[in-house]
Amino acid sequence: ERCGAGAFLHHDAEQGASLLPGLVSRADVIVFPVDCVSHDAALAVKRLCRQLGRDFLPLRSSGAASLMAALRNVAATNAVT
């Protein structure tokens, strides 16, 4: 967000699954760490992404380095297209 490249939308389990469709529909790319979300939650996000035609990137870990690497990858891919 500080770079002006986009907005960060966040969801956590306490917010409830009913908010996921709205968040996914507003997002260009969805990332989620597989080390701290349930299997059911990951499947629900993947299903929503496929239904809404959104790209998703499962992250190996919830660390900042994993997120930054994924965002750099997305930026590099978008710069080429």
JSON list of C-alpha atoms in Angstrom, two decimals:
[
{"chain": "A", "resi": 1, "resn": "GLU", "atom": "CA", "xyz": [0.00, 0.00, 0.00]},
{"chain": "A", "resi": 2, "resn": "ARG", "atom": "CA", "xyz": [2.84, 2.42, 0.80]},
{"chain": "A", "resi": 3, "resn": "CYS", "atom": "CA", "xyz": [4.17, 2.00, -2.72]},
{"chain": "A", "resi": 4, "resn": "GLY", "atom": "CA", "xyz": [0.80, 2.90, -4.22]},
{"chain": "A", "resi": 5, "resn": "ALA", "atom": "CA", "xyz": [0.64, -0.46, -5.96]},
{"chain": "A", "resi": 6, "resn": "GLY", "atom": "CA", "xyz": [-2.60, -1.66, -4.41]},
{"chain": "A", "resi": 7, "resn": "ALA", "atom": "CA", "xyz": [-4.63, -2.23, -1.32]},
{"chain": "A", "resi": 8, "resn": "PHE", "atom": "CA", "xyz": [-4.20, -5.00, 1.21]},
{"chain": "A", "resi": 9, "resn": "LEU", "atom": "CA", "xyz": [-7.44, -6.79, 2.11]},
{"chain": "A", "resi": 10, "resn": "HIS", "atom": "CA", "xyz": [-7.22, -9.09, 5.12]},
{"chain": "A", "resi": 11, "resn": "HIS", "atom": "CA", "xyz": [-9.41, -11.82, 6.53]},
{"chain": "A", "resi": 12, "resn": "ASP", "atom": "CA", "xyz": [-8.96, -13.91, 9.62]},
{"chain": "A", "resi": 13, "resn": "ALA", "atom": "CA", "xyz": [-10.98, -16.83, 10.92]},
{"chain": "A", "resi": 14, "resn": "GLU", "atom": "CA", "xyz": [-12.65, -14.73, 13.59]},
{"chain": "A", "resi": 15, "resn": "GLN", "atom": "CA", "xyz": [-14.40, -12.68, 10.90]},
{"chain": "A", "resi": 16, "resn": "GLY", "atom": "CA", "xyz": [-16.31, -15.71, 9.65]},
{"chain": "A", "resi": 17, "resn": "ALA", "atom": "CA", "xyz": [-16.45, -17.32, 6.24]},
{"chain": "A", "resi": 18, "resn": "SER", "atom": "CA", "xyz": [-19.42, -15.24, 5.10]},
{"chain": "A", "resi": 19, "resn": "LEU", "atom": "CA", "xyz": [-17.07, -12.32, 4.32]},
{"chain": "A", "resi": 20, "resn": "LEU", "atom": "CA", "xyz": [-14.83, -14.36, 2.01]},
{"chain": "A", "resi": 21, "resn": "PRO", "atom": "CA", "xyz": [-16.88, -14.07, -1.21]},
{"chain": "A", "resi": 22, "resn": "GLY", "atom": "CA", "xyz": [-16.92, -10.27, -1.00]},
{"chain": "A", "resi": 23, "resn": "LEU", "atom": "CA", "xyz": [-13.20, -10.06, -0.29]},
{"chain": "A", "resi": 24, "resn": "VAL", "atom": "CA", "xyz": [-12.28, -12.52, -3.03]},
{"chain": "A", "resi": 25, "resn": "SER", "atom": "CA", "xyz": [-14.47, -10.69, -5.55]},
{"chain": "A", "resi": 26, "resn": "ARG", "atom": "CA", "xyz": [-12.64, -7.41, -4.79]},
{"chain": "A", "resi": 27, "resn": "ALA", "atom": "CA", "xyz": [-9.15, -8.89, -5.03]},
{"chain": "A", "resi": 28, "resn": "ASP", "atom": "CA", "xyz": [-6.87, -9.27, -8.04]},
{"chain": "A", "resi": 29, "resn": "VAL", "atom": "CA", "xyz": [-4.73, -11.94, -6.38]},
{"chain": "A", "resi": 30, "resn": "ILE", "atom": "CA", "xyz": [-5.41, -13.97, -3.28]},
{"chain": "A", "resi": 31, "resn": "VAL", "atom": "CA", "xyz": [-2.59, -15.25, -1.09]},
{"chain": "A", "resi": 32, "resn": "PHE", "atom": "CA", "xyz": [-2.94, -17.46, 1.95]},
{"chain": "A", "resi": 33, "resn": "PRO", "atom": "CA", "xyz": [-0.41, -19.22, 4.15]},
{"chain": "A", "resi": 34, "resn": "VAL", "atom": "CA", "xyz": [-0.91, -22.96, 4.26]},
{"chain": "A", "resi": 35, "resn": "ASP", "atom": "CA", "xyz": [0.87, -23.29, 7.59]},
{"chain": "A", "resi": 36, "resn": "CYS", "atom": "CA", "xyz": [-1.83, -21.57, 9.63]},
{"chain": "A", "resi": 37, "resn": "VAL", "atom": "CA", "xyz": [-5.16, -22.05, 7.85]},
{"chain": "A", "resi": 38, "resn": "SER", "atom": "CA", "xyz": [-7.31, -25.13, 8.09]},
{"chain": "A", "resi": 39, "resn": "HIS", "atom": "CA", "xyz": [-7.57, -27.53, 5.19]},
{"chain": "A", "resi": 40, "resn": "ASP", "atom": "CA", "xyz": [-11.28, -26.68, 4.86]},
{"chain": "A", "resi": 41, "resn": "ALA", "atom": "CA", "xyz": [-10.56, -22.94, 4.78]},
{"chain": "A", "resi": 42, "resn": "ALA", "atom": "CA", "xyz": [-7.91, -23.37, 2.10]},
{"chain": "A", "resi": 43, "resn": "LEU", "atom": "CA", "xyz": [-10.32, -25.44, -0.01]},
{"chain": "A", "resi": 44, "resn": "ALA", "atom": "CA", "xyz": [-13.06, -22.84, 0.42]},
{"chain": "A", "resi": 45, "resn": "VAL", "atom": "CA", "xyz": [-10.75, -20.04, -0.73]},
{"chain": "A", "resi": 46, "resn": "LYS", "atom": "CA", "xyz": [-9.55, -22.04, -3.71]},
{"chain": "A", "resi": 47, "resn": "ARG", "atom": "CA", "xyz": [-13.14, -22.85, -4.69]},
{"chain": "A", "resi": 48, "resn": "LEU", "atom": "CA", "xyz": [-14.17, -19.19, -4.46]},
{"chain": "A", "resi": 49, "resn": "CYS", "atom": "CA", "xyz": [-11.16, -18.13, -6.52]},
{"chain": "A", "resi": 50, "resn": "ARG", "atom": "CA", "xyz": [-12.01, -20.61, -9.25]},
{"chain": "A", "resi": 51, "resn": "GLN", "atom": "CA", "xyz": [-15.68, -19.58, -9.26]},
{"chain": "A", "resi": 52, "resn": "LEU", "atom": "CA", "xyz": [-14.81, -15.88, -9.45]},
{"chain": "A", "resi": 53, "resn": "GLY", "atom": "CA", "xyz": [-11.87, -16.25, -11.84]},
{"chain": "A", "resi": 54, "resn": "ARG", "atom": "CA", "xyz": [-9.24, -14.98, -9.40]},
{"chain": "A", "resi": 55, "resn": "ASP", "atom": "CA", "xyz": [-5.63, -16.08, -9.17]},
{"chain": "A", "resi": 56, "resn": "PHE", "atom": "CA", "xyz": [-4.49, -17.52, -5.85]},
{"chain": "A", "resi": 57, "resn": "LEU", "atom": "CA", "xyz": [-1.09, -18.21, -4.39]},
{"chain": "A", "resi": 58, "resn": "PRO", "atom": "CA", "xyz": [-0.77, -20.59, -1.46]},
{"chain": "A", "resi": 59, "resn": "LEU", "atom": "CA", "xyz": [2.18, -19.43, 0.63]},
{"chain": "A", "resi": 60, "resn": "ARG", "atom": "CA", "xyz": [4.52, -21.91, 2.24]},
{"chain": "A", "resi": 61, "resn": "SER", "atom": "CA", "xyz": [4.52, -19.99, 5.49]},
{"chain": "A", "resi": 62, "resn": "SER", "atom": "CA", "xyz": [2.87, -17.04, 7.18]},
{"chain": "A", "resi": 63, "resn": "GLY", "atom": "CA", "xyz": [6.13, -15.12, 7.36]},
{"chain": "A", "resi": 64, "resn": "ALA", "atom": "CA", "xyz": [6.63, -11.70, 5.79]},
{"chain": "A", "resi": 65, "resn": "ALA", "atom": "CA", "xyz": [9.40, -13.03, 3.52]},
{"chain": "A", "resi": 66, "resn": "SER", "atom": "CA", "xyz": [7.01, -15.54, 1.96]},
{"chain": "A", "resi": 67, "resn": "LEU", "atom": "CA", "xyz": [4.42, -12.82, 1.32]},
{"chain": "A", "resi": 68, "resn": "MET", "atom": "CA", "xyz": [6.99, -10.42, -0.15]},
{"chain": "A", "resi": 69, "resn": "ALA", "atom": "CA", "xyz": [8.35, -13.12, -2.47]},
{"chain": "A", "resi": 70, "resn": "ALA", "atom": "CA", "xyz": [4.84, -13.88, -3.73]},
{"chain": "A", "resi": 71, "resn": "LEU", "atom": "CA", "xyz": [4.10, -10.18, -4.31]},
{"chain": "A", "resi": 72, "resn": "ARG", "atom": "CA", "xyz": [7.39, -9.73, -6.20]},
{"chain": "A", "resi": 73, "resn": "ASN", "atom": "CA", "xyz": [6.47, -12.72, -8.35]},
{"chain": "A", "resi": 74, "resn": "VAL", "atom": "CA", "xyz": [3.03, -11.26, -9.10]},
{"chain": "A", "resi": 75, "resn": "ALA", "atom": "CA", "xyz": [4.54, -7.85, -9.92]},
{"chain": "A", "resi": 76, "resn": "ALA", "atom": "CA", "xyz": [7.10, -9.42, -12.25]},
{"chain": "A", "resi": 77, "resn": "THR", "atom": "CA", "xyz": [4.44, -11.48, -14.00]},
{"chain": "A", "resi": 78, "resn": "ASN", "atom": "CA", "xyz": [2.14, -8.46, -14.44]},
{"chain": "A", "resi": 79, "resn": "ALA", "atom": "CA", "xyz": [5.01, -6.36, -15.80]},
{"chain": "A", "resi": 80, "resn": "VAL", "atom": "CA", "xyz": [5.52, -8.90, -18.59]},
{"chain": "A", "resi": 81, "resn": "THR", "atom": "CA", "xyz": [1.89, -9.08, -19.68]}
]
